[in-house]
Amino acid sequence: MGFLMSLLGGFLLAMVFSVSNGDPLVPAFCIFGDSVVDVGNNNNLSTLIKANFPPYGRDFVTHKPTGRFCNGKLTTDFTAEYLGFTSYPPAYLSREARGKRVLTGVNFASAASGYYERTARLFRALTLTHQLKYYKLWQRKVVNLVGRTNATNIFSRGIHLISAGSSDFIQNYYINPLLNRVYSPDQFSDILMKSYSTFVQNLYDLGARRIGVTTLPPTGCLPAAITLFGRGTNECVANLNKDAISFNKKLNRTSQKLKSKLPGIKLVVFDIYQPLFDLITKPAENGFLESRKACCGTGTLETSFLCNARSIGTCSNATNYVFWDGFHPSQSANEKLAQSLLEQGFDLIS
């Protein structure tokens, strides 16, 4: 254990030295997925699922809403900082994603997207297929800017992060009789696994070699999930958490198969479930006062357009809350989750 801690400490020192010299640990950071990592792509879509209005963004660097489903920074924003980037990957559909700014990566995520294509279509969000299409266009831009050789290095050494699956269950499967009466949660997870495998294979075929994927969070503990599916209780919904755990086990098994199949790939499964579950079940130990209710509005359901400047009851200090709205963690929680991701992701930056 002492040797392991010394090795870890040495690696962290090397990271700090590299970042302090102004060199990011990787050349690029690209992000795919749903509202947990969307930084504003939905601002430019004809969808109701947006967060480009107050009180979203009130604690962000600019103190203005950006499209992030949070009061401030997302987990991926903190991750970008830890990796040594001086700016966050811009939303691909935003004006910021222009010129040399795109060389260090872009964010393709779209709130309400998922592994199941019809989830995104229900809410007019970008499907993962569409996100991949934009990724190919981004690659062309990078090639035009720095040439094929340098571009290939950026693609292969850059980190590609996927965060999806929650919307497939919470915003589709559990409320859609066309799905939940046809497929069991286990069968639906199998469908999502096929989509995940295909997406990773497609990224690999396009030159990506460092890929991270997040597990499902404890979906049964999200404030809105307790309100919608808790049947009047104030506790985490056990069967939703059970489904998430089952999905996560499949995600790990599927990822292991992909690693054995794809030469040279570095594929890391980031466990979001346990770190967030710990924040929810042991808030005081982690510096929080409230983990059942979110900061915005009543804290039991509001998200997107329901979380707005007129929402009654919105807290004044979100740092005390694990959740910002009914589905999404607060900036303070995101910072702790990002620290956990850093600890788990050494293989992607070594």
Tab-separated table of C-alpha atoms in Angstrom:
chain	number	residue	atom	x	y	z
A	1	MET	CA	0.000	0.000	0.000
A	2	GLY	CA	2.876	2.373	0.850
A	3	PHE	CA	4.493	1.798	-2.537
A	4	LEU	CA	1.151	2.344	-4.292
A	5	MET	CA	0.574	5.643	-2.491
A	6	SER	CA	4.134	6.773	-3.295
A	7	LEU	CA	3.600	5.893	-6.938
A	8	LEU	CA	0.289	7.749	-6.975
A	9	GLY	CA	1.824	10.745	-5.250
A	10	GLY	CA	4.679	10.836	-7.762
A	11	PHE	CA	2.256	10.686	-10.648
A	12	LEU	CA	0.192	13.537	-9.216
A	13	LEU	CA	3.348	15.623	-8.798
A	14	ALA	CA	4.255	14.975	-12.423
A	15	MET	CA	0.759	16.070	-13.426
A	16	VAL	CA	0.991	19.262	-11.402
A	17	PHE	CA	4.430	20.046	-12.880
A	18	SER	CA	3.155	19.508	-16.426
A	19	VAL	CA	0.052	21.621	-15.930
A	20	SER	CA	1.990	24.378	-14.126
A	21	ASN	CA	4.218	24.654	-17.196
A	22	GLY	CA	1.152	25.431	-19.265
A	23	ASP	CA	0.986	22.089	-21.033
A	24	PRO	CA	-2.338	20.212	-20.946
A	25	LEU	CA	-1.923	16.540	-20.122
A	26	VAL	CA	-3.647	15.611	-23.383
A	27	PRO	CA	-4.014	17.565	-26.655
A	28	ALA	CA	-7.807	17.548	-26.769
A	29	PHE	CA	-10.939	16.788	-24.766
A	30	CYS	CA	-14.124	15.816	-26.636
A	31	ILE	CA	-17.452	15.147	-24.914
A	32	PHE	CA	-20.574	13.264	-25.979
A	33	GLY	CA	-23.816	12.570	-24.179
A	34	ASP	CA	-26.761	14.167	-22.435
A	35	SER	CA	-27.721	17.032	-20.086
A	36	VAL	CA	-25.149	16.083	-17.458
A	37	VAL	CA	-22.434	17.272	-19.858
A	38	ASP	CA	-24.274	19.565	-22.324
A	39	VAL	CA	-22.723	23.064	-22.264
A	40	GLY	CA	-25.133	24.750	-24.627
A	41	ASN	CA	-25.784	22.740	-27.780
A	42	ASN	CA	-29.496	22.625	-26.988
A	43	ASN	CA	-29.542	26.425	-26.987
A	44	ASN	CA	-29.428	26.144	-30.757
A	45	LEU	CA	-32.057	23.425	-31.180
A	46	SER	CA	-35.854	23.534	-31.386
A	47	THR	CA	-36.328	21.761	-28.074
A	48	LEU	CA	-37.920	22.592	-24.737
A	49	ILE	CA	-35.034	20.947	-22.906
A	50	LYS	CA	-32.821	23.977	-22.358
A	51	ALA	CA	-31.034	25.745	-19.515
A	52	ASN	CA	-30.044	29.070	-21.075
A	53	PHE	CA	-31.976	31.248	-18.648
A	54	PRO	CA	-31.704	32.219	-14.942
A	55	PRO	CA	-31.231	30.914	-12.365
A	56	TYR	CA	-29.072	28.442	-14.318
A	57	GLY	CA	-25.478	29.654	-14.441
A	58	ARG	CA	-25.782	32.094	-11.561
A	59	ASP	CA	-22.588	30.738	-9.942
A	60	PHE	CA	-20.708	30.105	-13.196
A	61	VAL	CA	-17.550	32.099	-13.985
A	62	THR	CA	-19.580	34.656	-15.928
A	63	HIS	CA	-22.580	34.496	-13.565
A	64	LYS	CA	-24.720	34.037	-16.646
A	65	PRO	CA	-26.671	31.046	-18.009
A	66	THR	CA	-24.765	29.147	-20.693
A	67	GLY	CA	-26.970	26.158	-21.327
A	68	ARG	CA	-25.377	24.076	-18.581
A	69	PHE	CA	-27.911	22.291	-16.401
A	70	CYS	CA	-26.276	23.562	-13.246
A	71	ASN	CA	-25.815	26.654	-11.126
A	72	GLY	CA	-22.165	26.691	-12.185
A	73	LYS	CA	-19.540	24.314	-13.536
A	74	LEU	CA	-20.161	20.781	-14.715
A	75	THR	CA	-18.016	17.808	-13.798
A	76	THR	CA	-16.415	18.043	-17.247
A	77	ASP	CA	-15.518	21.714	-16.667
A	78	PHE	CA	-13.562	20.783	-13.568
A	79	THR	CA	-12.039	17.859	-15.463
A	80	ALA	CA	-10.845	20.214	-18.208
A	81	GLU	CA	-9.209	22.377	-15.540
A	82	TYR	CA	-7.513	19.364	-13.944
A	83	LEU	CA	-6.205	18.322	-17.367
A	84	GLY	CA	-4.564	21.719	-17.724
A	85	PHE	CA	-6.805	23.384	-20.306
A	86	THR	CA	-7.256	27.138	-19.982
A	87	SER	CA	-10.757	27.031	-21.470
A	88	TYR	CA	-13.645	24.572	-21.555
A	89	PRO	CA	-14.540	22.573	-24.679
A	90	PRO	CA	-17.145	24.780	-26.391
A	91	ALA	CA	-20.532	23.542	-27.538
A	92	TYR	CA	-20.114	22.472	-31.155
A	93	LEU	CA	-23.194	24.434	-32.245
A	94	SER	CA	-22.069	27.624	-30.496
A	95	ARG	CA	-20.222	30.600	-31.935
A	96	GLU	CA	-17.272	29.801	-29.681
A	97	ALA	CA	-16.515	26.622	-31.657
A	98	ARG	CA	-14.668	28.455	-34.405
A	99	GLY	CA	-11.122	28.684	-35.721
A	100	LYS	CA	-8.196	27.434	-33.649
A	101	ARG	CA	-10.429	27.273	-30.574
A	102	VAL	CA	-11.617	23.838	-31.714
A	103	LEU	CA	-8.119	22.319	-31.721
A	104	THR	CA	-8.292	21.418	-28.030
A	105	GLY	CA	-11.630	19.665	-28.301
A	106	VAL	CA	-15.327	20.315	-28.571
A	107	ASN	CA	-18.476	19.356	-26.669
A	108	PHE	CA	-21.126	17.543	-28.755
A	109	ALA	CA	-23.485	16.610	-25.897
A	110	SER	CA	-27.184	17.359	-26.059
A	111	ALA	CA	-29.613	17.350	-23.140
A	112	ALA	CA	-32.196	14.520	-23.347
A	113	SER	CA	-29.986	12.441	-25.632
A	114	GLY	CA	-29.073	8.843	-24.922
A	115	TYR	CA	-27.924	5.513	-26.257
A	116	TYR	CA	-31.459	4.841	-27.490
A	117	GLU	CA	-31.932	6.997	-30.587
A	118	ARG	CA	-35.644	7.567	-30.008
A	119	THR	CA	-34.977	9.119	-26.600
A	120	ALA	CA	-33.277	12.079	-28.247
A	121	ARG	CA	-35.889	12.260	-30.990
A	122	LEU	CA	-38.703	12.487	-28.433
A	123	PHE	CA	-37.234	15.762	-27.204
A	124	ARG	CA	-35.693	16.987	-30.458
A	125	ALA	CA	-32.195	16.605	-29.072
A	126	LEU	CA	-29.065	15.456	-30.900
A	127	THR	CA	-28.863	11.678	-31.126
A	128	LEU	CA	-25.483	10.069	-30.549
A	129	THR	CA	-25.453	9.311	-34.269
A	130	HIS	CA	-25.837	13.020	-34.961
A	131	GLN	CA	-23.170	13.859	-32.391
A	132	LEU	CA	-20.811	11.477	-34.173
A	133	LYS	CA	-21.630	13.174	-37.470
A	134	TYR	CA	-20.563	16.511	-35.970
A	135	TYR	CA	-17.436	14.838	-34.591
A	136	LYS	CA	-16.454	13.837	-38.132
A	137	LEU	CA	-16.953	17.424	-39.271
A	138	TRP	CA	-14.786	18.583	-36.357
A	139	GLN	CA	-12.068	16.182	-37.448
A	140	ARG	CA	-12.075	17.710	-40.928
A	141	LYS	CA	-11.668	21.177	-39.421
A	142	VAL	CA	-8.714	20.002	-37.334
A	143	VAL	CA	-7.056	18.403	-40.373
A	144	ASN	CA	-7.486	21.645	-42.327
A	145	LEU	CA	-5.941	23.640	-39.466
A	146	VAL	CA	-2.899	21.511	-38.596
A	147	GLY	CA	-2.511	18.854	-41.300
A	148	ARG	CA	-3.215	15.130	-41.281
A	149	THR	CA	-0.194	14.022	-39.192
A	150	ASN	CA	-0.768	16.477	-36.347
A	151	ALA	CA	-4.506	15.884	-36.489
A	152	THR	CA	-4.065	12.130	-36.163
A	153	ASN	CA	-2.008	12.724	-33.012
A	154	ILE	CA	-4.748	14.933	-31.577
A	155	PHE	CA	-7.412	12.305	-32.293
A	156	SER	CA	-5.447	9.384	-30.871
A	157	ARG	CA	-4.097	11.118	-27.758
A	158	GLY	CA	-7.128	13.236	-26.972
A	159	ILE	CA	-9.664	12.074	-24.381
A	160	HIS	CA	-13.178	11.238	-25.565
A	161	LEU	CA	-15.786	11.115	-22.804
A	162	ILE	CA	-19.267	9.592	-23.112
A	163	SER	CA	-21.986	10.302	-20.539
A	164	ALA	CA	-25.375	8.842	-21.405
A	165	GLY	CA	-28.081	6.428	-20.318
A	166	SER	CA	-29.947	8.317	-17.592
A	167	SER	CA	-32.353	9.987	-20.013
A	168	ASP	CA	-33.024	6.647	-21.674
A	169	PHE	CA	-34.450	5.336	-18.418
A	170	ILE	CA	-35.854	8.367	-16.578
A	171	GLN	CA	-37.210	10.323	-19.546
A	172	ASN	CA	-38.219	7.420	-21.735
A	173	TYR	CA	-38.303	3.814	-20.519
A	174	TYR	CA	-39.992	4.315	-17.136
A	175	ILE	CA	-42.706	6.581	-18.515
A	176	ASN	CA	-43.179	4.954	-21.931
A	177	PRO	CA	-45.546	1.956	-22.035
A	178	LEU	CA	-44.405	1.258	-25.592
A	179	LEU	CA	-41.065	0.329	-24.027
A	180	ASN	CA	-41.699	-0.848	-20.484
A	181	ARG	CA	-44.534	-3.185	-21.500
A	182	VAL	CA	-42.415	-4.753	-24.226
A	183	TYR	CA	-38.968	-4.899	-22.630
A	184	SER	CA	-37.840	-5.657	-19.106
A	185	PRO	CA	-35.223	-3.253	-17.691
A	186	ASP	CA	-32.641	-5.967	-18.345
A	187	GLN	CA	-33.677	-6.323	-21.983
A	188	PHE	CA	-33.695	-2.554	-22.462
A	189	SER	CA	-30.165	-2.389	-21.033
A	190	ASP	CA	-29.078	-4.937	-23.636
A	191	ILE	CA	-30.387	-2.648	-26.383
A	192	LEU	CA	-28.443	0.269	-24.904
A	193	MET	CA	-25.285	-1.842	-24.695
A	194	LYS	CA	-25.426	-2.538	-28.424
A	195	SER	CA	-25.650	1.189	-29.092
A	196	TYR	CA	-22.749	1.879	-26.730
A	197	SER	CA	-20.579	-0.777	-28.382
A	198	THR	CA	-21.309	0.602	-31.828
A	199	PHE	CA	-20.495	4.150	-30.714
A	200	VAL	CA	-17.134	3.148	-29.233
A	201	GLN	CA	-16.317	1.100	-32.331
A	202	ASN	CA	-17.123	4.100	-34.533
A	203	LEU	CA	-14.917	6.398	-32.440
A	204	TYR	CA	-12.120	3.842	-32.647
A	205	ASP	CA	-12.478	3.591	-36.427
A	206	LEU	CA	-12.121	7.379	-36.582
A	207	GLY	CA	-8.812	7.257	-34.723
A	208	ALA	CA	-9.849	7.723	-31.089
A	209	ARG	CA	-7.809	5.605	-28.683
A	210	ARG	CA	-8.497	7.157	-25.282
A	211	ILE	CA	-12.152	6.812	-24.376
A	212	GLY	CA	-13.926	7.201	-21.052
A	213	VAL	CA	-17.543	6.342	-20.276
A	214	THR	CA	-19.501	7.136	-17.133
A	215	THR	CA	-21.797	4.684	-15.417
A	216	LEU	CA	-25.371	5.522	-14.559
A	217	PRO	CA	-25.760	7.485	-11.312
A	218	PRO	CA	-28.067	6.221	-8.553
A	219	THR	CA	-31.092	7.218	-10.634
A	220	GLY	CA	-33.491	6.233	-7.865
A	221	CYS	CA	-32.007	8.937	-5.631
A	222	LEU	CA	-32.483	11.867	-8.000
A	223	PRO	CA	-34.994	14.260	-6.373
A	224	ALA	CA	-37.293	14.207	-9.403
A	225	ALA	CA	-37.132	10.406	-9.598
A	226	ILE	CA	-38.204	10.104	-5.951
A	227	THR	CA	-41.097	12.483	-6.642
A	228	LEU	CA	-42.184	10.721	-9.835
A	229	PHE	CA	-41.595	7.087	-8.922
A	230	GLY	CA	-41.292	6.999	-5.120
A	231	ARG	CA	-45.017	6.482	-4.478
A	232	GLY	CA	-45.134	9.118	-1.775
A	233	THR	CA	-42.019	8.029	0.100
A	234	ASN	CA	-39.050	10.242	0.760
A	235	GLU	CA	-36.457	7.545	0.119
A	236	CYS	CA	-34.411	6.489	-2.897
A	237	VAL	CA	-36.429	4.298	-5.271
A	238	ALA	CA	-34.885	0.859	-4.826
A	239	ASN	CA	-35.889	-0.701	-8.147
A	240	LEU	CA	-34.469	2.240	-10.130
A	241	ASN	CA	-31.155	1.939	-8.333
A	242	LYS	CA	-31.221	-1.804	-8.918
A	243	ASP	CA	-31.666	-1.211	-12.649
A	244	ALA	CA	-28.785	1.284	-12.634
A	245	ILE	CA	-26.486	-1.182	-10.878
A	246	SER	CA	-27.414	-3.907	-13.366
A	247	PHE	CA	-26.761	-1.542	-16.280
A	248	ASN	CA	-23.400	-0.564	-14.823
A	249	LYS	CA	-22.303	-4.177	-14.500
A	250	LYS	CA	-23.170	-4.726	-18.158
A	251	LEU	CA	-21.299	-1.543	-19.081
A	252	ASN	CA	-18.176	-2.869	-17.398
A	253	ARG	CA	-18.466	-6.297	-19.043
A	254	THR	CA	-19.126	-4.786	-22.456
A	255	SER	CA	-16.176	-2.428	-22.062
A	256	GLN	CA	-13.874	-5.323	-21.180
A	257	LYS	CA	-14.936	-7.115	-24.365
A	258	LEU	CA	-14.257	-3.981	-26.405
A	259	LYS	CA	-10.794	-3.627	-24.853
A	260	SER	CA	-9.908	-7.176	-25.825
A	261	LYS	CA	-11.283	-6.646	-29.318
A	262	LEU	CA	-9.774	-3.245	-30.188
A	263	PRO	CA	-5.927	-3.132	-30.196
A	264	GLY	CA	-4.360	-0.096	-28.579
A	265	ILE	CA	-7.534	1.279	-27.046
A	266	LYS	CA	-7.565	2.762	-23.562
A	267	LEU	CA	-11.154	2.456	-22.375
A	268	VAL	CA	-12.017	3.480	-18.826
A	269	VAL	CA	-15.397	3.066	-17.137
A	270	PHE	CA	-15.853	5.887	-14.640
A	271	ASP	CA	-17.972	4.945	-11.644
A	272	ILE	CA	-20.313	7.851	-10.966
A	273	TYR	CA	-22.809	5.747	-9.029
A	274	GLN	CA	-20.896	5.224	-5.790
A	275	PRO	CA	-19.353	8.711	-5.429
A	276	LEU	CA	-22.746	10.385	-5.947
A	277	PHE	CA	-24.516	7.828	-3.742
A	278	ASP	CA	-22.050	8.663	-0.967
A	279	LEU	CA	-22.795	12.377	-1.296
A	280	ILE	CA	-26.529	11.662	-1.146
A	281	THR	CA	-26.485	9.238	1.779
A	282	LYS	CA	-23.744	10.964	3.784
A	283	PRO	CA	-24.169	14.667	2.994
A	284	ALA	CA	-22.766	16.048	6.250
A	285	GLU	CA	-19.568	14.020	5.912
A	286	ASN	CA	-19.057	15.576	2.498
A	287	GLY	CA	-19.829	19.165	3.422
A	288	PHE	CA	-23.499	19.347	2.399
A	289	LEU	CA	-26.658	20.146	4.328
A	290	GLU	CA	-29.301	18.882	1.894
A	291	SER	CA	-29.330	15.859	-0.411
A	292	ARG	CA	-33.016	14.963	-0.754
A	293	LYS	CA	-34.203	18.256	-2.205
A	294	ALA	CA	-32.545	20.312	-4.927
A	295	CYS	CA	-31.814	24.022	-4.713
A	296	CYS	CA	-34.103	25.197	-7.514
A	297	GLY	CA	-37.767	25.806	-6.697
A	298	THR	CA	-39.367	23.251	-4.399
A	299	GLY	CA	-36.378	21.018	-5.065
A	300	THR	CA	-38.547	18.005	-5.747
A	301	LEU	CA	-39.104	18.087	-9.495
A	302	GLU	CA	-38.094	21.285	-11.291
A	303	THR	CA	-35.624	21.088	-14.150
A	304	SER	CA	-35.170	22.869	-17.478
A	305	PHE	CA	-38.037	25.350	-18.119
A	306	LEU	CA	-39.659	24.449	-14.784
A	307	CYS	CA	-36.547	25.768	-13.037
A	308	ASN	CA	-36.711	29.449	-13.841
A	309	ALA	CA	-36.381	32.910	-12.343
A	310	ARG	CA	-39.967	32.745	-11.057
A	311	SER	CA	-39.578	29.376	-9.344
A	312	ILE	CA	-40.690	29.824	-5.748
A	313	GLY	CA	-38.378	28.565	-3.031
A	314	THR	CA	-35.032	28.537	-4.847
A	315	CYS	CA	-32.220	28.469	-2.302
A	316	SER	CA	-29.790	31.340	-1.865
A	317	ASN	CA	-26.679	29.197	-1.366
A	318	ALA	CA	-26.401	26.168	-3.648
A	319	THR	CA	-23.103	25.048	-2.088
A	320	ASN	CA	-25.145	23.421	0.684
A	321	TYR	CA	-27.023	21.241	-1.802
A	322	VAL	CA	-25.966	18.045	-3.570
A	323	PHE	CA	-28.476	18.766	-6.334
A	324	TRP	CA	-29.068	21.986	-8.230
A	325	ASP	CA	-32.336	20.921	-9.898
A	326	GLY	CA	-34.472	17.792	-9.880
A	327	PHE	CA	-32.044	15.801	-12.020
A	328	HIS	CA	-28.632	17.477	-11.938
A	329	PRO	CA	-25.903	17.908	-9.305
A	330	SER	CA	-24.822	21.314	-8.049
A	331	GLN	CA	-21.472	22.854	-8.885
A	332	SER	CA	-20.158	21.799	-5.463
A	333	ALA	CA	-21.174	18.194	-6.043
A	334	ASN	CA	-19.738	18.274	-9.560
A	335	GLU	CA	-16.382	19.348	-8.187
A	336	LYS	CA	-16.263	16.342	-5.863
A	337	LEU	CA	-17.362	14.013	-8.675
A	338	ALA	CA	-14.630	15.420	-10.920
A	339	GLN	CA	-12.045	14.658	-8.267
A	340	SER	CA	-13.247	11.060	-8.274
A	341	LEU	CA	-13.035	10.922	-12.068
A	342	LEU	CA	-9.442	12.152	-11.915
A	343	GLU	CA	-8.519	9.366	-9.496
A	344	GLN	CA	-10.136	6.759	-11.734
A	345	GLY	CA	-8.814	8.045	-15.039
A	346	PHE	CA	-5.026	7.824	-14.782
A	347	ASP	CA	-4.905	5.285	-17.607
A	348	LEU	CA	-6.281	7.855	-20.036
A	349	ILE	CA	-3.528	10.369	-19.342
A	350	SER	CA	-0.553	8.085	-18.789
